[in-house]
Amino acid sequence: MAVEAKNENEQLVLDFFEVLSSGDLEKLRTFYHEHSVWEPKVKDIAGAGKHVGMDIIDKFLAPVRGMFEPGDPKVHVQNMFSVGPWVCVESNSTGKTMDGLVYDNDYCWVFEVSNGKIDAMREYMDSHYTAKLFGM
């Protein structure tokens, strides 16, 4: 069963995950503004910390996506709900690393959206799994 958007903010988030799954980093820029924040809620692994503006793409996503085969990982949205500017998503990401290892991790995302852009997003995942898979 595909998850369907109930409002514009939910559609923006679904569109975001579609583009993220494609690996088109240049197109991802259209979802952010200079003060947007992506914060993986992890410690002591690659990508930890707050990423702001286009550094989200250049200093965070490009290196992280570079750890995977081109076009991976894919995000599979399982559940979504929203209240006002807040959109919460439960998802699973799958793909292969550049070393050919299988990646399969569960996520929860909290987005704050306004004026058709992502103002902030917090990413929760099994960081122990990720650290172990990538030898961190």
XYZ file of N, CA and C in Angstrom:
408
model
N 0.846 -1.186 0.000
C 0.000 0.000 0.000
C 0.890 1.247 0.000
N 0.710 2.079 -0.957
C 1.488 3.316 -1.065
C 0.923 4.371 -0.118
N 1.820 5.139 0.461
C 1.419 6.229 1.344
C 1.047 7.418 0.468
N -0.100 8.019 0.750
C -0.562 9.172 -0.021
C -0.593 10.412 0.858
N -0.250 11.536 0.261
C -0.243 12.810 0.974
C -1.661 13.301 1.222
N -1.861 13.874 2.397
C -3.159 14.460 2.744
C -3.145 15.985 2.649
N -1.944 16.565 2.421
C -1.837 18.021 2.301
C -0.530 18.370 1.580
N -0.315 19.654 1.345
C 0.866 20.118 0.595
C 2.181 19.777 1.299
N 2.213 19.902 2.618
C 3.448 19.604 3.341
C 3.813 18.126 3.219
N 2.824 17.255 3.329
C 3.090 15.831 3.174
C 3.545 15.523 1.749
N 2.961 16.188 0.756
C 3.382 15.960 -0.625
C 4.820 16.415 -0.836
N 5.183 17.541 -0.242
C 6.565 18.016 -0.342
C 7.531 16.968 0.213
N 7.196 16.375 1.348
C 8.054 15.369 1.963
C 8.123 14.116 1.093
N 7.006 13.677 0.549
C 7.037 12.520 -0.358
C 7.877 12.815 -1.596
N 7.735 14.021 -2.140
C 8.555 14.419 -3.297
C 10.033 14.432 -2.923
N 10.341 14.930 -1.728
C 11.713 14.953 -1.244
C 12.305 13.538 -1.225
N 11.582 12.594 -0.658
C 12.103 11.227 -0.580
C 12.251 10.591 -1.959
N 11.378 10.941 -2.886
C 11.512 10.429 -4.254
C 12.813 10.922 -4.887
N 13.101 12.204 -4.722
C 14.330 12.767 -5.281
C 15.551 12.227 -4.531
N 15.472 12.151 -3.203
C 16.583 11.603 -2.424
C 16.910 10.184 -2.892
N 15.891 9.383 -3.115
C 16.088 8.001 -3.570
C 16.686 7.923 -4.964
N 16.485 8.954 -5.760
C 17.036 8.966 -7.124
C 18.533 9.254 -7.123
N 19.010 9.899 -6.046
C 20.415 10.284 -5.980
C 20.723 11.599 -6.673
N 19.706 12.308 -7.161
C 19.902 13.578 -7.866
C 20.127 14.698 -6.845
N 21.364 14.877 -6.439
C 21.681 15.853 -5.404
C 21.407 17.288 -5.837
N 21.590 17.578 -7.117
C 21.311 18.940 -7.591
C 19.828 19.271 -7.460
N 18.964 18.326 -7.781
C 17.525 18.555 -7.658
C 17.115 18.683 -6.193
N 17.846 18.027 -5.294
C 17.534 18.141 -3.861
C 17.682 19.561 -3.352
N 18.553 20.345 -3.986
C 18.764 21.731 -3.552
C 17.463 22.524 -3.544
N 16.534 22.181 -4.409
C 15.284 22.946 -4.514
C 14.398 22.799 -3.274
N 14.674 21.814 -2.425
C 13.869 21.605 -1.227
C 14.348 22.435 -0.039
N 15.527 23.062 -0.168
C 16.148 23.760 0.951
C 16.326 25.248 0.671
N 16.548 25.997 1.745
C 16.952 27.400 1.658
C 18.219 27.556 2.502
N 18.769 28.747 2.562
C 20.079 28.942 3.197
C 20.095 28.650 4.701
N 18.918 28.610 5.345
C 18.861 28.345 6.783
C 18.278 26.970 7.117
N 17.997 26.155 6.100
C 17.477 24.804 6.348
C 18.486 24.014 7.167
N 17.967 23.118 8.010
C 18.831 22.288 8.856
C 18.429 20.817 8.708
N 19.416 19.966 8.478
C 19.241 18.507 8.516
C 20.097 18.033 9.686
N 19.460 17.406 10.663
C 20.186 16.945 11.842
C 19.969 15.450 12.064
N 20.959 14.630 11.675
C 20.892 13.220 12.056
C 21.074 13.121 13.574
N 20.158 12.482 14.240
C 20.207 12.368 15.697
C 21.042 11.145 16.077
N 22.339 11.230 15.781
C 23.300 10.159 16.044
C 24.536 10.771 16.689
N 25.363 9.898 17.238
C 26.620 10.357 17.827
C 27.753 9.477 17.319
N 28.890 10.098 17.101
C 30.138 9.388 16.805
C 30.117 8.536 15.540
N 29.325 8.930 14.541
C 29.396 8.269 13.236
C 29.408 9.339 12.146
N 29.791 8.935 10.960
C 29.835 9.873 9.830
C 28.482 10.547 9.660
N 28.492 11.863 9.504
C 27.265 12.611 9.277
C 26.636 13.188 10.525
N 27.156 12.860 11.713
C 26.578 13.380 12.953
C 26.684 14.906 12.980
N 25.724 15.547 13.645
C 25.735 17.003 13.785
C 24.680 17.670 12.937
N 24.647 18.993 12.998
C 23.687 19.779 12.218
C 24.338 20.223 10.922
N 23.594 20.097 9.837
C 24.047 20.527 8.510
C 23.084 21.612 8.050
N 23.635 22.737 7.586
C 22.826 23.922 7.302
C 22.976 24.358 5.853
N 21.853 24.809 5.275
C 21.858 25.352 3.912
C 22.365 24.347 2.898
N 23.138 24.815 1.933
C 23.618 23.935 0.870
C 24.752 23.022 1.320
N 25.275 23.248 2.552
C 26.216 22.279 3.121
C 25.532 20.929 3.320
N 24.204 20.944 3.438
C 23.454 19.684 3.519
C 23.822 18.802 2.335
N 23.892 19.398 1.161
C 24.205 18.651 -0.063
C 25.713 18.433 -0.184
N 26.462 19.532 -0.103
C 27.884 19.498 -0.439
C 28.762 18.786 0.583
N 28.495 18.997 1.860
C 29.384 18.453 2.892
C 28.817 17.244 3.623
N 27.511 16.998 3.473
C 26.889 15.877 4.168
C 26.411 14.798 3.192
N 25.432 15.127 2.364
C 24.833 14.101 1.507
C 25.783 13.544 0.451
N 26.557 14.392 -0.185
C 27.464 13.891 -1.229
C 28.417 12.836 -0.670
N 29.092 13.090 0.474
C 29.961 12.039 1.020
C 29.202 10.802 1.489
N 28.048 10.987 2.123
C 27.276 9.834 2.604
C 26.793 9.001 1.427
N 26.231 9.645 0.420
C 25.753 8.898 -0.753
C 26.923 8.233 -1.478
N 28.108 8.803 -1.381
C 29.294 8.225 -1.991
C 29.722 6.911 -1.360
N 29.157 6.581 -0.191
C 29.448 5.317 0.475
C 28.614 4.171 -0.120
N 27.652 4.523 -0.992
C 26.722 3.553 -1.574
C 26.905 3.463 -3.083
N 26.411 2.365 -3.644
C 26.385 2.247 -5.095
C 25.530 3.384 -5.646
N 25.812 3.849 -6.876
C 25.021 4.935 -7.457
C 23.516 4.627 -7.410
N 22.744 5.625 -6.958
C 21.297 5.467 -6.866
C 20.821 4.853 -5.563
N 21.723 4.439 -4.704
C 21.334 3.873 -3.405
C 21.786 4.807 -2.298
N 21.156 4.727 -1.142
C 20.043 3.865 -0.778
C 18.707 4.466 -1.207
N 17.706 3.594 -1.274
C 16.335 3.989 -1.586
C 15.555 4.124 -0.286
N 14.691 5.133 -0.214
C 13.850 5.339 0.968
C 12.443 4.850 0.638
N 11.908 4.001 1.506
C 10.564 3.441 1.350
C 9.700 3.967 2.495
N 8.813 4.909 2.184
C 7.944 5.512 3.199
C 6.861 4.500 3.567
N 6.727 4.267 4.874
C 5.754 3.291 5.367
C 4.545 3.951 6.013
N 4.778 5.021 6.767
C 3.705 5.745 7.448
C 4.056 7.219 7.481
N 2.998 8.053 7.502
C 3.222 9.493 7.545
C 2.008 10.161 8.167
N 2.259 11.174 9.003
C 1.179 12.006 9.523
C 1.714 13.409 9.715
N 0.818 14.369 9.808
C 1.261 15.750 9.958
C 0.275 16.552 10.782
N 0.809 17.605 11.389
C 0.026 18.592 12.110
C 0.670 19.935 11.809
N -0.073 20.816 11.166
C 0.470 22.127 10.824
C 1.731 21.995 9.995
N 2.823 22.651 10.416
C 4.067 22.607 9.635
C 4.883 21.330 9.864
N 4.431 20.454 10.764
C 5.198 19.270 11.139
C 4.730 18.045 10.377
N 5.691 17.314 9.821
C 5.408 16.053 9.124
C 6.321 14.993 9.728
N 5.739 13.885 10.130
C 6.499 12.780 10.702
C 6.385 11.576 9.767
N 7.517 10.921 9.499
C 7.572 9.804 8.563
C 8.308 8.631 9.200
N 7.747 7.454 9.022
C 8.427 6.216 9.360
C 8.818 5.580 8.039
N 10.095 5.176 7.916
C 10.552 4.635 6.638
C 11.600 3.551 6.842
N 11.938 2.922 5.731
C 13.005 1.935 5.678
C 13.872 2.309 4.486
N 15.184 2.187 4.645
C 16.097 2.470 3.541
C 16.882 1.212 3.210
N 16.989 0.953 1.910
C 17.693 -0.240 1.447
C 18.631 0.127 0.312
N 19.674 -0.666 0.173
C 20.605 -0.462 -0.925
C 21.858 -1.281 -0.701
N 22.861 -0.991 -1.522
C 24.151 -1.663 -1.402
C 25.242 -0.623 -1.241
N 26.203 -0.960 -0.394
C 27.346 -0.085 -0.203
C 28.315 -0.269 -1.370
N 29.294 0.611 -1.448
C 30.307 0.485 -2.494
C 31.097 -0.814 -2.360
N 31.101 -1.397 -1.157
C 31.774 -2.679 -0.919
C 30.858 -3.869 -1.189
N 29.620 -3.596 -1.652
C 28.685 -4.670 -1.968
C 27.899 -5.203 -0.780
N 28.007 -4.535 0.382
C 27.234 -4.960 1.550
C 25.789 -4.487 1.422
N 24.872 -5.281 1.930
C 23.454 -4.922 1.905
C 23.154 -3.973 3.054
N 22.472 -2.869 2.735
C 22.043 -1.890 3.736
C 20.536 -2.000 3.875
N 20.060 -2.092 5.111
C 18.628 -2.215 5.390
C 18.393 -1.652 6.788
N 17.939 -0.393 6.865
C 17.831 0.294 8.142
C 16.481 0.988 8.250
N 15.943 1.023 9.462
C 14.679 1.703 9.740
C 14.945 3.120 10.217
N 14.034 4.026 9.855
C 14.181 5.449 10.165
C 12.864 6.047 10.649
N 13.005 7.136 11.387
C 11.895 8.031 11.678
C 12.405 9.439 11.391
N 11.593 10.239 10.752
C 11.973 11.597 10.351
C 10.936 12.585 10.886
N 11.401 13.724 11.353
C 10.520 14.812 11.746
C 10.918 16.032 10.924
N 9.990 16.503 10.102
C 10.211 17.655 9.222
C 9.432 18.858 9.733
N 10.014 20.038 9.590
C 9.294 21.291 9.751
C 9.345 21.981 8.395
N 8.174 22.318 7.871
C 8.050 22.809 6.502
C 7.325 24.154 6.493
N 7.772 25.067 5.632
C 7.035 26.312 5.398
C 7.346 26.834 4.011
N 6.383 27.480 3.415
C 6.546 28.120 2.104
C 7.148 27.183 1.058
N 6.757 25.910 1.094
C 7.217 24.958 0.093
C 8.664 24.530 0.222
N 9.284 24.764 1.374
C 10.681 24.386 1.626
C 10.780 23.646 2.956
N 11.853 22.886 3.097
C 12.134 22.218 4.359
C 12.948 23.175 5.227
N 12.372 23.569 6.361
C 13.088 24.441 7.299
C 14.033 23.615 8.168
N 13.540 22.482 8.630
C 14.349 21.632 9.502
C 13.885 20.191 9.379
N 14.836 19.295 9.568
C 14.498 17.874 9.615
C 15.436 17.175 10.577
N 14.829 16.274 11.342
C 15.596 15.445 12.264
C 15.441 14.001 11.814
N 16.556 13.310 11.743
C 16.622 11.947 11.220
C 17.024 11.008 12.353
N 16.161 10.040 12.645
C 16.440 9.041 13.674
C 16.598 7.692 12.984
N 17.646 6.947 13.364
C 17.891 5.645 12.744
C 18.625 4.751 13.734
N 18.832 3.508 13.334
C 19.626 2.581 14.131
C 21.088 2.877 13.832
N 21.673 3.766 14.629
C 23.053 4.194 14.376
C 24.057 3.090 14.707
N 23.721 2.205 15.629
C 24.619 1.088 15.935
C 24.775 0.199 14.705
N 23.660 -0.082 14.035
C 23.683 -0.889 12.812
C 24.579 -0.230 11.759
N 24.390 1.078 11.560
C 25.156 1.815 10.559
C 26.645 1.812 10.893
N 26.972 2.096 12.141
C 28.374 2.117 12.564
C 29.024 0.757 12.377
N 28.319 -0.276 12.724
C 28.855 -1.641 12.590
C 29.054 -1.995 11.112
N 28.072 -1.684 10.265
C 28.154 -2.007 8.838
C 29.351 -1.319 8.175
N 29.573 -0.046 8.535
C 30.648 0.731 7.902
C 31.942 0.711 8.706
N 32.008 -0.106 9.746
C 33.252 -0.238 10.518
C 33.666 1.019 11.244
N 32.694 1.775 11.763
C 32.994 3.026 12.475
C 33.172 2.757 13.960
